[in-house]
Short mmCIF file of N, CA and C in Angstrom, two decimals:
data_model
loop_
_atom_site.label_atom_id
_atom_site.label_comp_id
_atom_site.label_asym_id
_atom_site.label_seq_id
_atom_site.Cartn_x
_atom_site.Cartn_y
_atom_site.Cartn_z
N MET L 313 3.10 -7.65 14.56
CA MET L 313 2.94 -8.76 15.47
C MET L 313 2.22 -8.22 16.70
N ARG L 314 1.17 -8.87 17.10
CA ARG L 314 0.40 -8.45 18.27
C ARG L 314 0.47 -9.55 19.30
N ILE L 315 0.93 -9.19 20.49
CA ILE L 315 1.02 -10.16 21.57
C ILE L 315 -0.26 -10.05 22.38
N ARG L 316 -0.97 -11.16 22.48
CA ARG L 316 -2.22 -11.17 23.25
C ARG L 316 -1.96 -11.84 24.58
N TRP L 317 -2.41 -11.21 25.62
CA TRP L 317 -2.28 -11.76 26.96
C TRP L 317 -3.64 -12.18 27.44
N THR L 318 -3.66 -13.17 28.28
CA THR L 318 -4.90 -13.58 28.91
C THR L 318 -5.10 -12.67 30.12
N ALA L 319 -6.14 -11.87 30.09
CA ALA L 319 -6.36 -10.91 31.17
C ALA L 319 -6.93 -11.61 32.40
N ALA L 320 -6.71 -10.97 33.52
CA ALA L 320 -7.28 -11.49 34.76
C ALA L 320 -8.80 -11.48 34.63
N PRO L 321 -9.48 -12.50 35.15
CA PRO L 321 -10.93 -12.55 35.02
C PRO L 321 -11.58 -11.28 35.55
N GLY L 322 -12.51 -10.77 34.76
CA GLY L 322 -13.28 -9.61 35.19
C GLY L 322 -12.64 -8.28 34.89
N THR L 323 -11.41 -8.26 34.33
CA THR L 323 -10.79 -6.97 34.05
C THR L 323 -11.21 -6.42 32.71
N GLY L 324 -11.57 -7.31 31.77
CA GLY L 324 -11.99 -6.86 30.45
C GLY L 324 -10.85 -6.32 29.61
N ARG L 325 -9.62 -6.56 30.02
CA ARG L 325 -8.48 -6.03 29.28
C ARG L 325 -7.70 -7.18 28.66
N GLY L 326 -7.65 -7.22 27.34
CA GLY L 326 -6.96 -8.30 26.66
C GLY L 326 -5.52 -7.99 26.32
N ASP L 327 -5.08 -6.70 26.42
CA ASP L 327 -3.72 -6.34 26.04
C ASP L 327 -2.76 -6.33 27.22
N VAL L 328 -3.27 -6.34 28.42
CA VAL L 328 -2.41 -6.22 29.59
C VAL L 328 -2.49 -7.50 30.39
N PRO L 329 -1.35 -8.06 30.74
CA PRO L 329 -1.37 -9.32 31.48
C PRO L 329 -1.87 -9.13 32.88
N PRO L 330 -2.34 -10.20 33.49
CA PRO L 330 -2.74 -10.10 34.88
C PRO L 330 -1.52 -9.78 35.73
N LEU L 331 -1.71 -8.99 36.74
CA LEU L 331 -0.59 -8.56 37.56
C LEU L 331 -0.38 -9.46 38.77
N ARG L 332 -0.98 -10.63 38.78
CA ARG L 332 -0.81 -11.56 39.89
C ARG L 332 0.51 -12.29 39.72
N ARG L 333 1.43 -12.06 40.58
CA ARG L 333 2.75 -12.67 40.51
C ARG L 333 2.68 -14.14 40.90
N GLY L 334 3.41 -14.99 40.17
CA GLY L 334 3.52 -16.38 40.54
C GLY L 334 2.33 -17.25 40.17
N VAL L 335 1.25 -16.66 39.63
CA VAL L 335 0.09 -17.44 39.25
C VAL L 335 0.35 -18.02 37.86
N ARG L 336 0.30 -19.32 37.77
CA ARG L 336 0.56 -19.97 36.49
C ARG L 336 -0.76 -20.18 35.76
N SER L 337 -0.75 -19.80 34.50
CA SER L 337 -1.94 -19.99 33.68
C SER L 337 -1.49 -20.59 32.35
N PRO L 338 -2.39 -21.31 31.69
CA PRO L 338 -1.99 -21.90 30.41
C PRO L 338 -1.69 -20.80 29.40
N GLY L 339 -0.60 -20.94 28.72
CA GLY L 339 -0.24 -20.01 27.67
C GLY L 339 -0.37 -20.71 26.33
N PRO L 340 0.32 -20.19 25.33
CA PRO L 340 0.26 -20.83 24.02
C PRO L 340 0.78 -22.26 24.11
N GLY L 341 0.10 -23.17 23.46
CA GLY L 341 0.52 -24.56 23.46
C GLY L 341 0.42 -25.21 24.83
N ASP L 342 -0.51 -24.77 25.63
CA ASP L 342 -0.71 -25.31 26.98
C ASP L 342 0.53 -25.17 27.85
N ARG L 343 1.35 -24.19 27.58
CA ARG L 343 2.53 -23.91 28.39
C ARG L 343 2.05 -23.26 29.68
N ARG L 344 2.46 -23.79 30.78
CA ARG L 344 2.05 -23.23 32.07
C ARG L 344 3.18 -22.36 32.59
N GLU L 345 2.94 -21.07 32.59
CA GLU L 345 3.95 -20.13 33.05
C GLU L 345 3.27 -18.93 33.66
N SER L 346 3.94 -18.31 34.59
CA SER L 346 3.40 -17.10 35.21
C SER L 346 3.54 -15.95 34.22
N PRO L 347 2.84 -14.86 34.44
CA PRO L 347 3.00 -13.70 33.55
C PRO L 347 4.45 -13.21 33.50
N ASP L 348 5.15 -13.28 34.63
CA ASP L 348 6.55 -12.86 34.63
C ASP L 348 7.41 -13.82 33.81
N GLU L 349 7.16 -15.12 33.92
CA GLU L 349 7.91 -16.09 33.14
C GLU L 349 7.62 -15.92 31.64
N ARG L 350 6.38 -15.65 31.32
CA ARG L 350 6.01 -15.43 29.92
C ARG L 350 6.70 -14.19 29.38
N ALA L 351 6.70 -13.12 30.17
CA ALA L 351 7.36 -11.89 29.73
C ALA L 351 8.85 -12.13 29.53
N ASP L 352 9.48 -12.87 30.44
CA ASP L 352 10.91 -13.18 30.30
C ASP L 352 11.18 -13.98 29.04
N ARG L 353 10.34 -14.98 28.79
CA ARG L 353 10.53 -15.83 27.60
C ARG L 353 10.33 -15.01 26.33
N LEU L 354 9.26 -14.22 26.28
CA LEU L 354 9.00 -13.41 25.09
C LEU L 354 10.11 -12.38 24.87
N TRP L 355 10.63 -11.84 25.98
CA TRP L 355 11.71 -10.85 25.87
C TRP L 355 12.95 -11.50 25.24
N CYS L 356 13.32 -12.68 25.72
CA CYS L 356 14.51 -13.37 25.18
C CYS L 356 14.31 -13.72 23.71
N GLU L 357 13.12 -14.19 23.35
CA GLU L 357 12.85 -14.52 21.95
C GLU L 357 12.94 -13.28 21.08
N LEU L 358 12.41 -12.17 21.57
CA LEU L 358 12.43 -10.92 20.82
C LEU L 358 13.86 -10.43 20.62
N LEU L 359 14.68 -10.53 21.65
CA LEU L 359 16.07 -10.08 21.52
C LEU L 359 16.83 -10.91 20.48
N HIS L 360 16.57 -12.19 20.41
CA HIS L 360 17.21 -13.02 19.39
C HIS L 360 16.78 -12.56 17.99
N GLU L 361 15.51 -12.25 17.82
CA GLU L 361 15.02 -11.77 16.53
C GLU L 361 15.66 -10.44 16.16
N VAL L 362 15.77 -9.54 17.14
CA VAL L 362 16.36 -8.23 16.89
C VAL L 362 17.83 -8.38 16.48
N ARG L 363 18.55 -9.28 17.11
CA ARG L 363 19.97 -9.49 16.76
C ARG L 363 20.13 -9.87 15.29
N VAL L 364 19.27 -10.72 14.81
CA VAL L 364 19.35 -11.15 13.41
C VAL L 364 19.05 -9.97 12.48
N ALA L 365 17.97 -9.26 12.75
CA ALA L 365 17.57 -8.15 11.88
C ALA L 365 18.59 -7.02 11.94
N LEU L 366 19.08 -6.72 13.11
CA LEU L 366 20.00 -5.60 13.27
C LEU L 366 21.33 -5.87 12.55
N THR L 367 21.75 -7.11 12.50
CA THR L 367 22.98 -7.45 11.77
C THR L 367 22.82 -7.11 10.30
N GLY L 368 21.68 -7.46 9.71
CA GLY L 368 21.43 -7.13 8.31
C GLY L 368 21.41 -5.63 8.08
N VAL L 369 20.76 -4.90 8.96
CA VAL L 369 20.70 -3.44 8.83
C VAL L 369 22.10 -2.85 8.92
N GLN L 370 22.88 -3.28 9.89
CA GLN L 370 24.23 -2.73 10.08
C GLN L 370 25.12 -2.99 8.87
N LEU L 371 25.07 -4.20 8.34
CA LEU L 371 25.91 -4.51 7.18
C LEU L 371 25.56 -3.64 5.97
N LEU L 372 24.27 -3.57 5.66
CA LEU L 372 23.85 -2.78 4.51
C LEU L 372 24.12 -1.30 4.73
N LEU L 373 23.86 -0.79 5.91
CA LEU L 373 24.09 0.62 6.20
C LEU L 373 25.57 0.95 6.13
N ALA L 374 26.43 0.06 6.59
CA ALA L 374 27.88 0.32 6.53
C ALA L 374 28.33 0.45 5.08
N PHE L 375 27.86 -0.44 4.21
CA PHE L 375 28.23 -0.34 2.79
C PHE L 375 27.70 0.95 2.18
N LEU L 376 26.48 1.31 2.54
CA LEU L 376 25.90 2.54 1.99
C LEU L 376 26.67 3.78 2.45
N LEU L 377 27.04 3.81 3.70
CA LEU L 377 27.78 4.97 4.21
C LEU L 377 29.15 5.07 3.55
N ALA L 378 29.79 3.95 3.32
CA ALA L 378 31.10 3.96 2.66
C ALA L 378 30.98 4.37 1.19
N ALA L 379 29.87 4.06 0.55
CA ALA L 379 29.71 4.35 -0.88
C ALA L 379 29.78 5.84 -1.17
N ALA L 380 29.37 6.67 -0.23
CA ALA L 380 29.38 8.12 -0.46
C ALA L 380 30.79 8.66 -0.62
N PHE L 381 31.79 7.92 -0.19
CA PHE L 381 33.17 8.40 -0.25
C PHE L 381 33.95 7.82 -1.43
N THR L 382 33.24 7.18 -2.35
CA THR L 382 33.91 6.62 -3.53
C THR L 382 33.83 7.62 -4.68
N PRO L 383 34.78 7.57 -5.62
CA PRO L 383 34.74 8.50 -6.76
C PRO L 383 33.48 8.34 -7.62
N ALA L 384 32.97 7.12 -7.73
CA ALA L 384 31.79 6.88 -8.57
C ALA L 384 30.54 7.57 -8.02
N PHE L 385 30.52 7.82 -6.72
CA PHE L 385 29.32 8.42 -6.11
C PHE L 385 29.03 9.81 -6.71
N ALA L 386 30.06 10.56 -7.01
CA ALA L 386 29.88 11.92 -7.55
C ALA L 386 29.24 11.89 -8.93
N ARG L 387 29.37 10.78 -9.63
CA ARG L 387 28.82 10.68 -10.99
C ARG L 387 27.36 10.22 -11.02
N LEU L 388 26.75 9.95 -9.87
CA LEU L 388 25.35 9.51 -9.85
C LEU L 388 24.42 10.64 -10.27
N ALA L 389 23.34 10.25 -10.90
CA ALA L 389 22.31 11.23 -11.30
C ALA L 389 21.58 11.74 -10.06
N ALA L 390 20.86 12.83 -10.22
CA ALA L 390 20.14 13.44 -9.09
C ALA L 390 19.13 12.47 -8.50
N THR L 391 18.44 11.70 -9.34
CA THR L 391 17.47 10.72 -8.85
C THR L 391 18.16 9.66 -7.99
N ASP L 392 19.32 9.22 -8.43
CA ASP L 392 20.06 8.21 -7.69
C ASP L 392 20.57 8.76 -6.36
N HIS L 393 20.97 10.03 -6.35
CA HIS L 393 21.36 10.66 -5.09
C HIS L 393 20.18 10.69 -4.12
N SER L 394 19.00 10.99 -4.64
CA SER L 394 17.80 11.01 -3.78
C SER L 394 17.48 9.63 -3.25
N LEU L 395 17.61 8.61 -4.10
CA LEU L 395 17.40 7.23 -3.66
C LEU L 395 18.41 6.87 -2.57
N TYR L 396 19.65 7.29 -2.75
CA TYR L 396 20.69 7.00 -1.78
C TYR L 396 20.36 7.65 -0.42
N VAL L 397 19.97 8.91 -0.46
CA VAL L 397 19.65 9.62 0.79
C VAL L 397 18.47 8.94 1.49
N ALA L 398 17.44 8.60 0.73
CA ALA L 398 16.28 7.91 1.34
C ALA L 398 16.70 6.58 1.94
N CYS L 399 17.55 5.86 1.23
CA CYS L 399 18.01 4.55 1.70
C CYS L 399 18.78 4.68 3.01
N VAL L 400 19.69 5.64 3.09
CA VAL L 400 20.47 5.85 4.31
C VAL L 400 19.55 6.27 5.45
N LEU L 401 18.59 7.13 5.17
CA LEU L 401 17.66 7.56 6.22
C LEU L 401 16.80 6.40 6.72
N PHE L 402 16.34 5.54 5.81
CA PHE L 402 15.60 4.35 6.22
C PHE L 402 16.47 3.44 7.08
N GLY L 403 17.74 3.31 6.70
CA GLY L 403 18.67 2.48 7.47
C GLY L 403 18.90 3.04 8.87
N ALA L 404 19.08 4.34 8.96
CA ALA L 404 19.27 4.96 10.27
C ALA L 404 18.01 4.82 11.13
N ALA L 405 16.85 5.00 10.51
CA ALA L 405 15.58 4.85 11.25
C ALA L 405 15.39 3.41 11.70
N ALA L 406 15.74 2.44 10.85
CA ALA L 406 15.63 1.03 11.22
C ALA L 406 16.56 0.72 12.39
N THR L 407 17.77 1.27 12.36
CA THR L 407 18.70 1.08 13.47
C THR L 407 18.11 1.61 14.77
N GLY L 408 17.50 2.79 14.69
CA GLY L 408 16.86 3.37 15.87
C GLY L 408 15.74 2.51 16.41
N ALA L 409 14.90 2.03 15.52
CA ALA L 409 13.75 1.21 15.95
C ALA L 409 14.21 -0.13 16.51
N LEU L 410 15.23 -0.73 15.91
CA LEU L 410 15.67 -2.05 16.34
C LEU L 410 16.54 -2.02 17.60
N THR L 411 17.14 -0.87 17.90
CA THR L 411 17.89 -0.75 19.15
C THR L 411 17.02 -0.18 20.27
N ALA L 412 15.86 0.35 19.94
CA ALA L 412 14.97 0.93 20.95
C ALA L 412 14.54 -0.05 22.03
N PRO L 413 14.24 -1.33 21.72
CA PRO L 413 13.84 -2.24 22.79
C PRO L 413 14.87 -2.34 23.92
N VAL L 414 16.15 -2.30 23.57
CA VAL L 414 17.19 -2.37 24.60
C VAL L 414 17.14 -1.12 25.47
N CYS L 415 16.97 0.02 24.85
CA CYS L 415 16.88 1.28 25.60
C CYS L 415 15.64 1.29 26.50
N VAL L 416 14.51 0.88 25.95
CA VAL L 416 13.28 0.83 26.75
C VAL L 416 13.48 -0.09 27.95
N HIS L 417 14.04 -1.26 27.71
CA HIS L 417 14.26 -2.20 28.80
C HIS L 417 15.15 -1.60 29.87
N ARG L 418 16.22 -0.96 29.44
CA ARG L 418 17.15 -0.39 30.41
C ARG L 418 16.49 0.72 31.23
N LEU L 419 15.64 1.51 30.61
CA LEU L 419 15.02 2.65 31.31
C LEU L 419 13.89 2.24 32.25
N VAL L 420 13.28 1.07 32.02
CA VAL L 420 12.16 0.66 32.88
C VAL L 420 12.47 -0.56 33.74
N THR L 421 13.73 -1.03 33.69
CA THR L 421 14.10 -2.19 34.50
C THR L 421 13.82 -1.90 35.97
N GLY L 422 13.20 -2.86 36.62
CA GLY L 422 12.91 -2.74 38.05
C GLY L 422 11.60 -2.06 38.38
N LEU L 423 10.87 -1.61 37.37
CA LEU L 423 9.60 -0.92 37.61
C LEU L 423 8.41 -1.87 37.56
N GLY L 424 8.65 -3.15 37.25
CA GLY L 424 7.56 -4.13 37.22
C GLY L 424 6.66 -4.02 36.01
N VAL L 425 7.19 -3.50 34.90
CA VAL L 425 6.37 -3.34 33.69
C VAL L 425 6.94 -4.13 32.51
N LYS L 426 7.61 -5.23 32.79
CA LYS L 426 8.22 -6.00 31.71
C LYS L 426 7.20 -6.50 30.69
N PRO L 427 6.03 -7.02 31.11
CA PRO L 427 5.06 -7.44 30.08
C PRO L 427 4.68 -6.31 29.13
N GLU L 428 4.49 -5.12 29.65
CA GLU L 428 4.17 -3.98 28.79
C GLU L 428 5.38 -3.59 27.93
N ALA L 429 6.58 -3.70 28.51
CA ALA L 429 7.79 -3.40 27.75
C ALA L 429 7.97 -4.36 26.58
N VAL L 430 7.58 -5.62 26.78
CA VAL L 430 7.66 -6.61 25.70
C VAL L 430 6.72 -6.22 24.56
N VAL L 431 5.53 -5.74 24.89
CA VAL L 431 4.58 -5.32 23.85
C VAL L 431 5.16 -4.15 23.06
N TRP L 432 5.71 -3.16 23.78
CA TRP L 432 6.32 -2.02 23.10
C TRP L 432 7.50 -2.45 22.25
N ALA L 433 8.34 -3.33 22.78
CA ALA L 433 9.50 -3.80 22.04
C ALA L 433 9.08 -4.54 20.77
N ALA L 434 8.01 -5.31 20.85
CA ALA L 434 7.51 -6.02 19.66
C ALA L 434 7.05 -5.03 18.60
N ARG L 435 6.38 -3.99 19.02
CA ARG L 435 5.93 -2.96 18.06
C ARG L 435 7.12 -2.26 17.40
N LEU L 436 8.11 -1.92 18.21
CA LEU L 436 9.29 -1.25 17.68
C LEU L 436 10.06 -2.18 16.73
N THR L 437 10.09 -3.46 17.03
CA THR L 437 10.76 -4.42 16.17
C THR L 437 10.05 -4.52 14.82
N VAL L 438 8.74 -4.57 14.84
CA VAL L 438 7.99 -4.60 13.56
C VAL L 438 8.26 -3.33 12.77
N ALA L 439 8.26 -2.18 13.44
CA ALA L 439 8.57 -0.92 12.75
C ALA L 439 9.97 -0.97 12.16
N GLY L 440 10.93 -1.50 12.91
CA GLY L 440 12.29 -1.62 12.42
C GLY L 440 12.39 -2.53 11.20
N LEU L 441 11.63 -3.62 11.22
CA LEU L 441 11.63 -4.53 10.07
C LEU L 441 11.03 -3.88 8.83
N VAL L 442 9.99 -3.09 9.02
CA VAL L 442 9.38 -2.38 7.88
C VAL L 442 10.38 -1.37 7.31
N LEU L 443 11.07 -0.64 8.19
CA LEU L 443 12.08 0.32 7.74
C LEU L 443 13.25 -0.39 7.06
N PHE L 444 13.62 -1.55 7.58
CA PHE L 444 14.68 -2.35 6.96
C PHE L 444 14.26 -2.77 5.55
N LEU L 445 13.02 -3.20 5.41
CA LEU L 445 12.52 -3.58 4.09
C LEU L 445 12.58 -2.39 3.13
N ALA L 446 12.21 -1.20 3.61
CA ALA L 446 12.28 -0.01 2.77
C ALA L 446 13.73 0.28 2.38
N MET L 447 14.65 0.12 3.31
CA MET L 447 16.07 0.35 3.01
C MET L 447 16.56 -0.63 1.95
N VAL L 448 16.21 -1.90 2.10
CA VAL L 448 16.62 -2.91 1.12
C VAL L 448 16.02 -2.58 -0.25
N ALA L 449 14.75 -2.20 -0.27
CA ALA L 449 14.10 -1.88 -1.54
C ALA L 449 14.78 -0.71 -2.24
N PHE L 450 15.10 0.34 -1.49
CA PHE L 450 15.74 1.50 -2.09
C PHE L 450 17.17 1.18 -2.50
N ALA L 451 17.89 0.39 -1.71
CA ALA L 451 19.26 0.03 -2.07
C ALA L 451 19.27 -0.82 -3.35
N LEU L 452 18.35 -1.77 -3.42
CA LEU L 452 18.27 -2.59 -4.63
C LEU L 452 17.91 -1.74 -5.85
N LEU L 453 16.96 -0.85 -5.67
CA LEU L 453 16.56 0.02 -6.79
C LEU L 453 17.74 0.87 -7.24
N LEU L 454 18.49 1.40 -6.29
CA LEU L 454 19.65 2.22 -6.63
C LEU L 454 20.67 1.43 -7.44
N VAL L 455 20.99 0.23 -6.99
CA VAL L 455 21.97 -0.60 -7.70
C VAL L 455 21.42 -1.07 -9.04
N LEU L 456 20.17 -1.51 -9.06
CA LEU L 456 19.58 -2.01 -10.30
C LEU L 456 19.46 -0.92 -11.36
N ARG L 457 19.25 0.32 -10.95
CA ARG L 457 19.17 1.44 -11.91
C ARG L 457 20.52 1.68 -12.60
N LEU L 458 21.60 1.26 -11.96
CA LEU L 458 22.92 1.44 -12.56
C LEU L 458 23.23 0.39 -13.62
N VAL L 459 22.55 -0.76 -13.55
CA VAL L 459 22.86 -1.84 -14.48
C VAL L 459 21.71 -2.19 -15.42
N LEU L 460 20.50 -1.72 -15.12
CA LEU L 460 19.33 -1.99 -15.95
C LEU L 460 18.70 -0.66 -16.36
N SER L 461 17.74 -0.73 -17.24
CA SER L 461 16.96 0.47 -17.56
C SER L 461 16.10 0.82 -16.34
N PRO L 462 15.68 2.07 -16.21
CA PRO L 462 14.87 2.44 -15.04
C PRO L 462 13.59 1.61 -14.90
N GLY L 463 12.93 1.30 -15.99
CA GLY L 463 11.71 0.49 -15.94
C GLY L 463 11.99 -0.93 -15.49
N ALA L 464 13.04 -1.53 -16.06
CA ALA L 464 13.41 -2.90 -15.69
C ALA L 464 13.86 -2.95 -14.23
N ALA L 465 14.57 -1.92 -13.79
CA ALA L 465 15.02 -1.86 -12.39
C ALA L 465 13.83 -1.80 -11.45
N LEU L 466 12.85 -0.99 -11.80
CA LEU L 466 11.65 -0.87 -10.96
C LEU L 466 10.88 -2.18 -10.93
N LEU L 467 10.79 -2.84 -12.07
CA LEU L 467 10.10 -4.13 -12.14
C LEU L 467 10.82 -5.19 -11.30
N ALA L 468 12.13 -5.28 -11.41
CA ALA L 468 12.91 -6.25 -10.64
C ALA L 468 12.80 -5.95 -9.14
N ASP L 469 12.83 -4.67 -8.79
CA ASP L 469 12.71 -4.28 -7.38
C ASP L 469 11.34 -4.65 -6.83
N ALA L 470 10.31 -4.42 -7.61
CA ALA L 470 8.95 -4.79 -7.18
C ALA L 470 8.83 -6.30 -7.00
N ALA L 471 9.44 -7.06 -7.91
CA ALA L 471 9.40 -8.52 -7.79
C ALA L 471 10.11 -8.98 -6.51
N LEU L 472 11.24 -8.37 -6.20
CA LEU L 472 11.96 -8.73 -4.98
C LEU L 472 11.18 -8.31 -3.73
N LEU L 473 10.48 -7.20 -3.79
CA LEU L 473 9.62 -6.80 -2.67
C LEU L 473 8.51 -7.81 -2.45
N LEU L 474 7.94 -8.30 -3.53
CA LEU L 474 6.92 -9.35 -3.42
C LEU L 474 7.51 -10.62 -2.80
N TRP L 475 8.73 -10.94 -3.18
CA TRP L 475 9.41 -12.11 -2.62
C TRP L 475 9.60 -11.93 -1.12
N PHE L 476 10.09 -10.76 -0.71
CA PHE L 476 10.25 -10.48 0.72
C PHE L 476 8.91 -10.61 1.44
N GLY L 477 7.87 -10.01 0.87
CA GLY L 477 6.55 -10.10 1.48
C GLY L 477 6.09 -11.54 1.61
N GLY L 478 6.34 -12.33 0.57
CA GLY L 478 5.97 -13.74 0.63
C GLY L 478 6.74 -14.50 1.69
N CYS L 479 8.04 -14.24 1.77
CA CYS L 479 8.88 -14.93 2.77
C CYS L 479 8.54 -14.50 4.19
N TRP L 480 8.22 -13.24 4.37
CA TRP L 480 8.00 -12.71 5.71
C TRP L 480 6.56 -12.89 6.18
N LEU L 481 5.60 -12.74 5.27
CA LEU L 481 4.20 -12.69 5.70
C LEU L 481 3.43 -14.00 5.51
N VAL L 482 3.64 -14.67 4.40
CA VAL L 482 2.84 -15.87 4.11
C VAL L 482 2.99 -16.94 5.19
N PRO L 483 4.22 -17.30 5.60
CA PRO L 483 4.31 -18.31 6.66
C PRO L 483 3.63 -17.86 7.96
N ALA L 484 3.80 -16.57 8.31
CA ALA L 484 3.18 -16.06 9.54
C ALA L 484 1.66 -16.13 9.46
N VAL L 485 1.09 -15.75 8.32
CA VAL L 485 -0.37 -15.79 8.16
C VAL L 485 -0.86 -17.23 8.24
N MET L 486 -0.15 -18.14 7.60
CA MET L 486 -0.57 -19.55 7.62
C MET L 486 -0.47 -20.13 9.03
N LEU L 487 0.61 -19.82 9.73
CA LEU L 487 0.77 -20.32 11.10
C LEU L 487 -0.27 -19.73 12.04
N ARG L 488 -0.60 -18.45 11.87
CA ARG L 488 -1.64 -17.84 12.70
C ARG L 488 -3.00 -18.49 12.43
N ARG L 489 -3.28 -18.80 11.17
CA ARG L 489 -4.53 -19.46 10.82
C ARG L 489 -4.59 -20.86 11.46
N THR L 490 -3.48 -21.58 11.40
CA THR L 490 -3.42 -22.91 12.02
C THR L 490 -3.66 -22.81 13.51
N ALA L 491 -3.04 -21.84 14.17
CA ALA L 491 -3.22 -21.68 15.61
C ALA L 491 -4.67 -21.33 15.95
N THR L 492 -5.28 -20.49 15.13
CA THR L 492 -6.68 -20.12 15.36
C THR L 492 -7.59 -21.33 15.20
N LEU L 493 -7.35 -22.13 14.17
CA LEU L 493 -8.16 -23.33 13.96
C LEU L 493 -7.99 -24.33 15.10
N ARG L 494 -6.76 -24.50 15.56
CA ARG L 494 -6.52 -25.41 16.68
C ARG L 494 -7.25 -24.94 17.93
N ARG L 495 -7.19 -23.64 18.19
CA ARG L 495 -7.88 -23.10 19.36
C ARG L 495 -9.38 -23.30 19.24
N ALA L 496 -9.92 -23.07 18.05
CA ALA L 496 -11.36 -23.23 17.83
C ALA L 496 -11.77 -24.68 18.03
N LEU L 497 -10.96 -25.61 17.52
CA LEU L 497 -11.26 -27.03 17.71
C LEU L 497 -11.17 -27.44 19.17
N ALA L 498 -10.21 -26.89 19.89
CA ALA L 498 -10.05 -27.24 21.30
C ALA L 498 -11.20 -26.69 22.14
N GLU L 499 -11.78 -25.57 21.72
CA GLU L 499 -12.86 -24.96 22.48
C GLU L 499 -14.23 -25.52 22.12
N THR L 500 -14.31 -26.21 20.98
CA THR L 500 -15.58 -26.78 20.54
C THR L 500 -15.93 -27.98 21.42
N PRO L 501 -17.10 -27.95 22.05
CA PRO L 501 -17.47 -29.11 22.87
C PRO L 501 -17.70 -30.34 22.00
N SER L 502 -17.26 -31.45 22.51
CA SER L 502 -17.45 -32.69 21.74
C SER L 502 -18.90 -33.15 21.85
N PRO L 503 -19.45 -33.70 20.77
CA PRO L 503 -20.85 -34.15 20.81
C PRO L 503 -20.99 -35.37 21.71
N GLY L 504 -22.06 -35.38 22.38
CA GLY L 504 -22.29 -36.60 23.14
C GLY L 504 -22.58 -36.36 24.52
#
């Protein structure tokens, strides 16, 4: 996810918001908000998204960590042990990436860099979601290998990864295309 800011005229910088406090400019959907208001709104929206994703990571990671202490865990094949270790590491990395925005915010609060912090937090959130997807894929593969043949497990896991990709990416791509078309139509001068 890339957050685009409208740069101050003449700065030539599209990634950094104008530093003029209190100046209201049209944002997405003709929303009139100052750069600080936009940063606050984006920050709140991002935190809500992180809460949802982090809950999923925590639940799956808790089950995975508990699984290592069951008697059946010792009977897993070496490949399954490797899948388990990779899955736990992906889960820990996802937890780190998804909790990082809170740490970044806490460390830079009061420095006047909230718009930049929002951009960093968005990047970390996307990284956390990718790591979460890897954790889910490895966890599913591990479980499916116990009940299906290795080939069938890999096929089912790949199909579920495609489903995740479709659920996560297709709506976003379509909505971005719609927004781009709307912007292009709004900028096109009317004939006459």
